[in-house]
mmCIF file of the C-alpha atoms, coordinates in Angstrom:
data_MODEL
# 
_entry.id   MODEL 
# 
loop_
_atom_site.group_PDB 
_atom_site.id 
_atom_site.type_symbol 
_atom_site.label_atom_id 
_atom_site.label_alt_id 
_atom_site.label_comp_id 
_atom_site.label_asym_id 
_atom_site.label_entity_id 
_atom_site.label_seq_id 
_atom_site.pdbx_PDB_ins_code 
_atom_site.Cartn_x 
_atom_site.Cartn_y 
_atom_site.Cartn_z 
_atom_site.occupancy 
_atom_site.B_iso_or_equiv 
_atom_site.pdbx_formal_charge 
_atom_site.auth_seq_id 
_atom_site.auth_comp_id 
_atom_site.auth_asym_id 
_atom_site.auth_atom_id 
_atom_site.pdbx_PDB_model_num 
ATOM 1   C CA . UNK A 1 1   ? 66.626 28.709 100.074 1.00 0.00 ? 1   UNK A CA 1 
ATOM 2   C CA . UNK A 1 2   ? 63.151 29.107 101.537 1.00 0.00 ? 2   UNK A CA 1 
ATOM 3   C CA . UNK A 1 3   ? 63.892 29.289 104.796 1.00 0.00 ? 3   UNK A CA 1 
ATOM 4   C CA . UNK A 1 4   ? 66.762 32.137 103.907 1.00 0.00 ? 4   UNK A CA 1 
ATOM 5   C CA . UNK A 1 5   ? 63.752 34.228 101.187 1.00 0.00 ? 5   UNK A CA 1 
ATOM 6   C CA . UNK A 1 6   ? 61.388 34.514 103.823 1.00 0.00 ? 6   UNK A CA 1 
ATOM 7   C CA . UNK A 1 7   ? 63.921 36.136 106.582 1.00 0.00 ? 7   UNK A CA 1 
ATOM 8   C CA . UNK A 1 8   ? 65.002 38.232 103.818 1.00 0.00 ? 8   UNK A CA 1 
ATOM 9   C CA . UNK A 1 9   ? 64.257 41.997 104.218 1.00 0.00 ? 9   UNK A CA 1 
ATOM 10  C CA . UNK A 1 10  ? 64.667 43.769 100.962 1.00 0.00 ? 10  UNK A CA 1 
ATOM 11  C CA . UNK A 1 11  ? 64.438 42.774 97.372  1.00 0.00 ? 11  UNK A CA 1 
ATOM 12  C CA . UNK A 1 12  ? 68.040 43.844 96.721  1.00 0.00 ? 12  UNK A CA 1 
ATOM 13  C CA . UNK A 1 13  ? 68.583 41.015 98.822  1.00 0.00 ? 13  UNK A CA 1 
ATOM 14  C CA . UNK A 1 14  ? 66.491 39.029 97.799  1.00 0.00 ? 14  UNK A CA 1 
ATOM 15  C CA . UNK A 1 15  ? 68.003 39.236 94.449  1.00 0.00 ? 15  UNK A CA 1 
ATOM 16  C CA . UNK A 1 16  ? 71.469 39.391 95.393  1.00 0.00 ? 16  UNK A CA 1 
ATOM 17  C CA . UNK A 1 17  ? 70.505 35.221 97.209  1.00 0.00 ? 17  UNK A CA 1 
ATOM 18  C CA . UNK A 1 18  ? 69.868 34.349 93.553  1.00 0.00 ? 18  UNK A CA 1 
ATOM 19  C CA . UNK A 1 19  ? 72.596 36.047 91.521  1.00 0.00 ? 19  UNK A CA 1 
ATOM 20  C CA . UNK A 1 20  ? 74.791 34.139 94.516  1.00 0.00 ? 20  UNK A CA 1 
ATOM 21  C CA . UNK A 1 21  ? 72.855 30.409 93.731  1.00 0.00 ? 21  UNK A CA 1 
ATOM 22  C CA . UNK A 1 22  ? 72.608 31.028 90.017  1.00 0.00 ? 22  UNK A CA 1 
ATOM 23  C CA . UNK A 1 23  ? 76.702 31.498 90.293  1.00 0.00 ? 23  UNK A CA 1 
ATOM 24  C CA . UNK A 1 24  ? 76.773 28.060 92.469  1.00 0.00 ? 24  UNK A CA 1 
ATOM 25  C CA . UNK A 1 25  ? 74.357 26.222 89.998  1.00 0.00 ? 25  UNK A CA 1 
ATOM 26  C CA . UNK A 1 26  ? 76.118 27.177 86.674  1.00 0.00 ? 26  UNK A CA 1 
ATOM 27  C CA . UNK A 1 27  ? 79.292 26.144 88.297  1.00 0.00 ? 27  UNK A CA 1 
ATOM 28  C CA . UNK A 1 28  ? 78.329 23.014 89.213  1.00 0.00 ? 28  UNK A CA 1 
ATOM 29  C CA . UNK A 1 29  ? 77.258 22.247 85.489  1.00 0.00 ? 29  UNK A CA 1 
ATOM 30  C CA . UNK A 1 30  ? 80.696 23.198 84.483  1.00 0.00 ? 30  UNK A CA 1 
ATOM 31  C CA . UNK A 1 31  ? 81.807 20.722 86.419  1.00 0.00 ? 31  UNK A CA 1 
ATOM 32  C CA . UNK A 1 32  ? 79.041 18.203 84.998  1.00 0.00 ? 32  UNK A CA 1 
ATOM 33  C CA . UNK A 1 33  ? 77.100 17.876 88.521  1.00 0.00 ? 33  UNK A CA 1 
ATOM 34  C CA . UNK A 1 34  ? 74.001 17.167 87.593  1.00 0.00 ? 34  UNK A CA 1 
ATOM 35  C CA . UNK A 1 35  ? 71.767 20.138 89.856  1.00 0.00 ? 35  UNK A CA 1 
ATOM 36  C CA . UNK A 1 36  ? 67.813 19.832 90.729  1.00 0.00 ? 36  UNK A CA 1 
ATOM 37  C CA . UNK A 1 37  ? 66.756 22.551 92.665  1.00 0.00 ? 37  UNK A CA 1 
ATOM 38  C CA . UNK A 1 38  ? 63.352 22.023 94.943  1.00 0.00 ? 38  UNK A CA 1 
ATOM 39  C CA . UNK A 1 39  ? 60.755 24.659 95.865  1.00 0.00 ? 39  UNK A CA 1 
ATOM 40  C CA . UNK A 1 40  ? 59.350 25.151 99.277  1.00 0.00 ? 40  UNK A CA 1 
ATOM 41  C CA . UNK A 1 41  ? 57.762 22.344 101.164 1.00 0.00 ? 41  UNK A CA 1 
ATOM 42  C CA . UNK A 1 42  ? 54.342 23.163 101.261 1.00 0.00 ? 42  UNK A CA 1 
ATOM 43  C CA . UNK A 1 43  ? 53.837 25.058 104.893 1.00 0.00 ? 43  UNK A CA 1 
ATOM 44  C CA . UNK A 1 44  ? 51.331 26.932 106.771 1.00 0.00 ? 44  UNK A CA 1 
ATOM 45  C CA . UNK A 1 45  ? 53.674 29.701 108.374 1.00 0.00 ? 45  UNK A CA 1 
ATOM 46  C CA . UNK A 1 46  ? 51.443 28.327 111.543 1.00 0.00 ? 46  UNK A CA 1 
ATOM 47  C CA . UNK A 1 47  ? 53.038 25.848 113.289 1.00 0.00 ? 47  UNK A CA 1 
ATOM 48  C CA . UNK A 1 48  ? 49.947 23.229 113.044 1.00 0.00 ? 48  UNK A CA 1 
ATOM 49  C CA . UNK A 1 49  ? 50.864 21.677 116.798 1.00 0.00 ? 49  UNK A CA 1 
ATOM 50  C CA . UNK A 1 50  ? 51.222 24.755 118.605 1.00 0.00 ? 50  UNK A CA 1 
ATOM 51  C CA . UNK A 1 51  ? 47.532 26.563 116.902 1.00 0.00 ? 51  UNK A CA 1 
ATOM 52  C CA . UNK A 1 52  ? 46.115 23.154 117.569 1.00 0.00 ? 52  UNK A CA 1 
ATOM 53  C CA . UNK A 1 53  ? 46.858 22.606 121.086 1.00 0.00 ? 53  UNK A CA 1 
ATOM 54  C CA . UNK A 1 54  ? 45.775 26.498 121.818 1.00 0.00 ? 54  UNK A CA 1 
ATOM 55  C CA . UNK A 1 55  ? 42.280 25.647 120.071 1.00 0.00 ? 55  UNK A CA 1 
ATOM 56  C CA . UNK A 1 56  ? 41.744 22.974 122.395 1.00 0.00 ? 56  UNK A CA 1 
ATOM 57  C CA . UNK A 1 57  ? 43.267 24.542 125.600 1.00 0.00 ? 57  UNK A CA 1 
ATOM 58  C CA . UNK A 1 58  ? 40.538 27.425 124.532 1.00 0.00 ? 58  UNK A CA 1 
ATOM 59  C CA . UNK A 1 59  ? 37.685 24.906 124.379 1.00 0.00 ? 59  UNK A CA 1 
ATOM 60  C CA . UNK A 1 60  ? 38.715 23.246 127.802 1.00 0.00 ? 60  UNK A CA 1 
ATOM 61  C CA . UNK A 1 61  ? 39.903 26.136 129.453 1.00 0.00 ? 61  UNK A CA 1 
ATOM 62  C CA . UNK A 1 62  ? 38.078 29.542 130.167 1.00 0.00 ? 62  UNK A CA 1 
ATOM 63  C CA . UNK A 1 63  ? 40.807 31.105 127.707 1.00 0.00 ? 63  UNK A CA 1 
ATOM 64  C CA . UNK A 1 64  ? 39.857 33.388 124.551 1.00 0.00 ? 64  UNK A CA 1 
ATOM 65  C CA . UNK A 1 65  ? 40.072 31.252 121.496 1.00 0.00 ? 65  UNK A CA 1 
ATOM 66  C CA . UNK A 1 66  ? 43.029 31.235 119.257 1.00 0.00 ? 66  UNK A CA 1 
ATOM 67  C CA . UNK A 1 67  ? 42.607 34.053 116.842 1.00 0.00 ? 67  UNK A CA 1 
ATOM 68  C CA . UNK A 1 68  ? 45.154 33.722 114.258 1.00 0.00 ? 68  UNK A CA 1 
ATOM 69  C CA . UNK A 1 69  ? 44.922 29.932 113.535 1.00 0.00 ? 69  UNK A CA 1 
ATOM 70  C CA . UNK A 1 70  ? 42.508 29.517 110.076 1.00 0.00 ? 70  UNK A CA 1 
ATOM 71  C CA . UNK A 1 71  ? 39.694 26.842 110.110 1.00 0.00 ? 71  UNK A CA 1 
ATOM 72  C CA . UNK A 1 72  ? 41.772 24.850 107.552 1.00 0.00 ? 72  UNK A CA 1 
ATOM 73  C CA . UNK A 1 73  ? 44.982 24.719 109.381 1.00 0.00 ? 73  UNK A CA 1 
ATOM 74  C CA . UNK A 1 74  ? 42.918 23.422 112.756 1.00 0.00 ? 74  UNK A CA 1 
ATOM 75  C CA . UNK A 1 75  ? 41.770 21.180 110.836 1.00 0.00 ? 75  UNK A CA 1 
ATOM 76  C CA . UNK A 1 76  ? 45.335 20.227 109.821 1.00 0.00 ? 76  UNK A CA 1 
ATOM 77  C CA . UNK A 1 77  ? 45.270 20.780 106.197 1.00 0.00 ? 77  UNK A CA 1 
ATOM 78  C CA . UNK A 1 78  ? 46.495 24.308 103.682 1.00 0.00 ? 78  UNK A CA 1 
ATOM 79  C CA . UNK A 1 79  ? 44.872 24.970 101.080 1.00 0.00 ? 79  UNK A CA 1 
ATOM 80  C CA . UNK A 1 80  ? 47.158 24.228 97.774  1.00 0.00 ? 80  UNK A CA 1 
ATOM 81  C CA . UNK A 1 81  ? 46.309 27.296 96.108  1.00 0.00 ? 81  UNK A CA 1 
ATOM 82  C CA . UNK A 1 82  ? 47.192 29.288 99.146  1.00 0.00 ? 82  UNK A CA 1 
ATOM 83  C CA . UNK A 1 83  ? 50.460 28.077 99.708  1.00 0.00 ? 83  UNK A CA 1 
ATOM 84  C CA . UNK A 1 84  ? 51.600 28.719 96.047  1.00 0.00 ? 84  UNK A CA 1 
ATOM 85  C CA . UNK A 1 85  ? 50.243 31.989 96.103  1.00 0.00 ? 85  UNK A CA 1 
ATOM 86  C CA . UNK A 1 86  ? 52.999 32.113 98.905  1.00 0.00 ? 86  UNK A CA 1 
ATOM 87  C CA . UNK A 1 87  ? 55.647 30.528 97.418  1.00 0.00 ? 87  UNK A CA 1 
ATOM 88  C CA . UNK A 1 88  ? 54.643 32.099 94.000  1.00 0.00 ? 88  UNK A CA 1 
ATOM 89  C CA . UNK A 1 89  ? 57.964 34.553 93.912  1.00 0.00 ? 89  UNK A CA 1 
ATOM 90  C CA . UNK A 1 90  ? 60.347 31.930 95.357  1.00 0.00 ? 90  UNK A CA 1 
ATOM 91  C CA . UNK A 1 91  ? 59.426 29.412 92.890  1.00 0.00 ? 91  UNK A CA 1 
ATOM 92  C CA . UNK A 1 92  ? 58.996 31.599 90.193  1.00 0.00 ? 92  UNK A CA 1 
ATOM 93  C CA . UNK A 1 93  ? 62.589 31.981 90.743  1.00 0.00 ? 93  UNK A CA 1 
ATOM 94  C CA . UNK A 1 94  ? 63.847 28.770 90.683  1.00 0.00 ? 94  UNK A CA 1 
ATOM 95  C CA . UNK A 1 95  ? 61.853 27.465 87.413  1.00 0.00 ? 95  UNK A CA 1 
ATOM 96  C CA . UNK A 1 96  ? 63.526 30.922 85.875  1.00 0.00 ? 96  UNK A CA 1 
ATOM 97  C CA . UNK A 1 97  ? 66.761 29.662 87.155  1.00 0.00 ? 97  UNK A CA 1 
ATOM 98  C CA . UNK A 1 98  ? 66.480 25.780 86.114  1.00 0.00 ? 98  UNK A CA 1 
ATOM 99  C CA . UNK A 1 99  ? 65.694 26.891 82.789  1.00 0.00 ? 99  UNK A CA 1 
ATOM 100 C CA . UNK A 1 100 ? 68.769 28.808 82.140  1.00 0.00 ? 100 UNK A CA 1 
ATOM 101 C CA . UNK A 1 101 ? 70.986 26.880 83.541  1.00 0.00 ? 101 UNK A CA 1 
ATOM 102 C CA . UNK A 1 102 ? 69.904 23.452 82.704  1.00 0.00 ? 102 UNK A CA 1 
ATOM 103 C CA . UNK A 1 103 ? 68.906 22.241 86.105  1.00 0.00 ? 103 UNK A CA 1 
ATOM 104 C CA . UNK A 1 104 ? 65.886 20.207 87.016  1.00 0.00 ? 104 UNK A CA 1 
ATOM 105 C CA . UNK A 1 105 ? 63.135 21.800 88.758  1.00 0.00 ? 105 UNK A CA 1 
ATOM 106 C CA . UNK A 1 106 ? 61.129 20.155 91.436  1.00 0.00 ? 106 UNK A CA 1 
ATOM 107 C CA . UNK A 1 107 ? 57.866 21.449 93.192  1.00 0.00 ? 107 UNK A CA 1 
ATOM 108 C CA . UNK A 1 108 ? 57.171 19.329 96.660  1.00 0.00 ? 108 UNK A CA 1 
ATOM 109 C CA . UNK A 1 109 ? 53.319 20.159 96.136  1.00 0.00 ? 109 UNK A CA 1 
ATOM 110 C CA . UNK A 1 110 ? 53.524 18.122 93.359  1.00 0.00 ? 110 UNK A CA 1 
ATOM 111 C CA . UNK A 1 111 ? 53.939 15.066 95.607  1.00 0.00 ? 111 UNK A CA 1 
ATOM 112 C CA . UNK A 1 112 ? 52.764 16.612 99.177  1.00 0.00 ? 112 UNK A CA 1 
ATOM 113 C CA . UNK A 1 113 ? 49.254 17.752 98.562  1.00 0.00 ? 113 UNK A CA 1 
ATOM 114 C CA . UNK A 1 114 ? 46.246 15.893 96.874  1.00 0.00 ? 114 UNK A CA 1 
ATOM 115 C CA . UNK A 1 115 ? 43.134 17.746 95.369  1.00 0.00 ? 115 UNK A CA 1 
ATOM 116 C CA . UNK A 1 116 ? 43.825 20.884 96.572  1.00 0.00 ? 116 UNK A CA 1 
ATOM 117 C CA . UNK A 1 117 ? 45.055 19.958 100.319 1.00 0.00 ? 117 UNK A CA 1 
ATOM 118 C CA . UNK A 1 118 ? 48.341 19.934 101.947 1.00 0.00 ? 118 UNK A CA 1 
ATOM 119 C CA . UNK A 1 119 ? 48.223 17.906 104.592 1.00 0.00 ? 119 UNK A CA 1 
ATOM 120 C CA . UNK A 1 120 ? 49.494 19.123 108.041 1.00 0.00 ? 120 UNK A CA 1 
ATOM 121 C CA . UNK A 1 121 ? 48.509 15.383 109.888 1.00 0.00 ? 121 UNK A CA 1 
ATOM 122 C CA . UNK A 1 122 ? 48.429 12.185 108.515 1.00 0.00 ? 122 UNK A CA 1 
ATOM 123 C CA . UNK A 1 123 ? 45.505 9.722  108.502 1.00 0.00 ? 123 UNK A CA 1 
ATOM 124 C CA . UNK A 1 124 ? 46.396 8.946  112.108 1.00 0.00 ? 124 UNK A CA 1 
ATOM 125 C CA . UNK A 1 125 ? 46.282 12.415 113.630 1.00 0.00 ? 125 UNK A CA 1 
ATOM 126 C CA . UNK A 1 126 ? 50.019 12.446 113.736 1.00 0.00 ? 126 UNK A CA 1 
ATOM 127 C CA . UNK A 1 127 ? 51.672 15.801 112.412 1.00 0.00 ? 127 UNK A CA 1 
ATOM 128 C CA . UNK A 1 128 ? 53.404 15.985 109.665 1.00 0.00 ? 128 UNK A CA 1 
ATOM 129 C CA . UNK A 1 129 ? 55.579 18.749 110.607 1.00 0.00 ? 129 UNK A CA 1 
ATOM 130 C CA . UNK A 1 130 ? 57.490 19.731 113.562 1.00 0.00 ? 130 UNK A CA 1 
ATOM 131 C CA . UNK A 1 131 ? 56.870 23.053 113.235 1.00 0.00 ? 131 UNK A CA 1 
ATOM 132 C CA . UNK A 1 132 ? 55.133 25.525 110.780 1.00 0.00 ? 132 UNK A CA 1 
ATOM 133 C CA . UNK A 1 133 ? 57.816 24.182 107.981 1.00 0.00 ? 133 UNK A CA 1 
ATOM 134 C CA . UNK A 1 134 ? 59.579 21.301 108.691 1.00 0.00 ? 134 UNK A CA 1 
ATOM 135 C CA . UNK A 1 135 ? 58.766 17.752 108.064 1.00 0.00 ? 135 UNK A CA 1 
ATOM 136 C CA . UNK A 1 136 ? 58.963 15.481 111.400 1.00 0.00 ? 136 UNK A CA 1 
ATOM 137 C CA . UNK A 1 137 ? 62.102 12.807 110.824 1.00 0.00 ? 137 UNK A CA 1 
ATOM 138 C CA . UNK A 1 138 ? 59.209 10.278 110.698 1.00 0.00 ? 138 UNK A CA 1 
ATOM 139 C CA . UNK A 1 139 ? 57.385 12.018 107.907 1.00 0.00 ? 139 UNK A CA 1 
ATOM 140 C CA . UNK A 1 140 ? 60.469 11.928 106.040 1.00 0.00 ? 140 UNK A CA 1 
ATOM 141 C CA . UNK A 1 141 ? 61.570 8.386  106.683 1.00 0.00 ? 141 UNK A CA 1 
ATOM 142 C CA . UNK A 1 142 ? 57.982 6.983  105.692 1.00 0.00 ? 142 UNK A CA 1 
ATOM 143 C CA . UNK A 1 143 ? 56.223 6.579  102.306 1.00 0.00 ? 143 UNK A CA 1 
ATOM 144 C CA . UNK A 1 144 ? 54.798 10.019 102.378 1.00 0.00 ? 144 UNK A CA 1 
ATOM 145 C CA . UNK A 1 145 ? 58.645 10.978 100.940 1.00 0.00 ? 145 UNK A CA 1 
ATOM 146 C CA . UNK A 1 146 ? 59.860 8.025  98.944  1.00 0.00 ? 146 UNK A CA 1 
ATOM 147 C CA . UNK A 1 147 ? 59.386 10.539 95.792  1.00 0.00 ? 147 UNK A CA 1 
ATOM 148 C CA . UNK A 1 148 ? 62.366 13.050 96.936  1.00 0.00 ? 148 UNK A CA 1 
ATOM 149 C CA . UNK A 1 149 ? 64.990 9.700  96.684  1.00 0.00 ? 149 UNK A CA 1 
ATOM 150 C CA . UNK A 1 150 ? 63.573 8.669  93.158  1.00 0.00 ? 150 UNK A CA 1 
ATOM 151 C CA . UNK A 1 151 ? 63.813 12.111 91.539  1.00 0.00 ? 151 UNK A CA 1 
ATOM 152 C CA . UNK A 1 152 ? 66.922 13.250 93.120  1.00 0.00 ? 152 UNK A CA 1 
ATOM 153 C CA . UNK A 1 153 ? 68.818 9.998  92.574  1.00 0.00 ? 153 UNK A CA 1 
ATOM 154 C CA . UNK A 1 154 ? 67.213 7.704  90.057  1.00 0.00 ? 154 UNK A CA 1 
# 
């Protein structure tokens, strides 16, 4: 739902993307599927590869220096409080929407970022993501993730 809120245009429509998953959710329950709905993944809206690889074209090459990449993301971190500021309407939204409907709530940030960092790069240098919100296939297969299987199935 992320992905769809932030290519939305308008807060009718905005609103009308929740009346539609509130619909989905409480039908579910009627049906006794148990329903956990997860916030965004904790992004930069900066694809961390791409600003990084500018920044050091720029220092090896006689090009002007990346200006919309932030000191934090080049140094392949978000901060936490910035990226829920983002994501404050979205999941503002969905912990409304758990709570009437009965569904479990989940915040990624909860799991993905440690005091007050959300990691872009592991301890290696690799990335994280593959681009400025999606986690690699490598991110997701390793340890990093193992929290997503244990709250969404037992």
């Amino acid at each position: 739902i992320a992905e769809d809120c932030r290519s939305i245009d308008s807060t009718a429509r905005f609103d009308a993307l929740f009346v539609r998953l509130e619909e989905r959710v409480r039908e579910a329950k009627r049906k006794g599927i148990s329903v956990t709905l997860m916030g965004p993944i904790p992004s930069s809206f900066q694809s961390y590869v791409q600003e990084k690889s500018r920044a050091i074209a720029a220092h090896h090459l006689p090009l002007p220096p990346p200006l919309s990449a932030s000191p934090e993301l080049l140094a392949g971190y978000i901060a936490e409080a910035r990226f829920h500021q983002t994501a404050a309407p979205i999941n503002a939204r969905l912990i409304r929407l758990a709570k009437n409907t009965g569904a479990h709530y989940i915040d990624p940030a909860d799991y993905l970022c440690t005091k007050g960092k959300c990691p872009l790069i592991d301890a290696e240098g690799r990335p994280l993501y593959k681009d400025e919100s999606h986690l690699r296939p490598g991110t997701v297969a390793s340890n990093r993730c193992k929290w997503f299987d244990a709250l969404v199935f037992g």
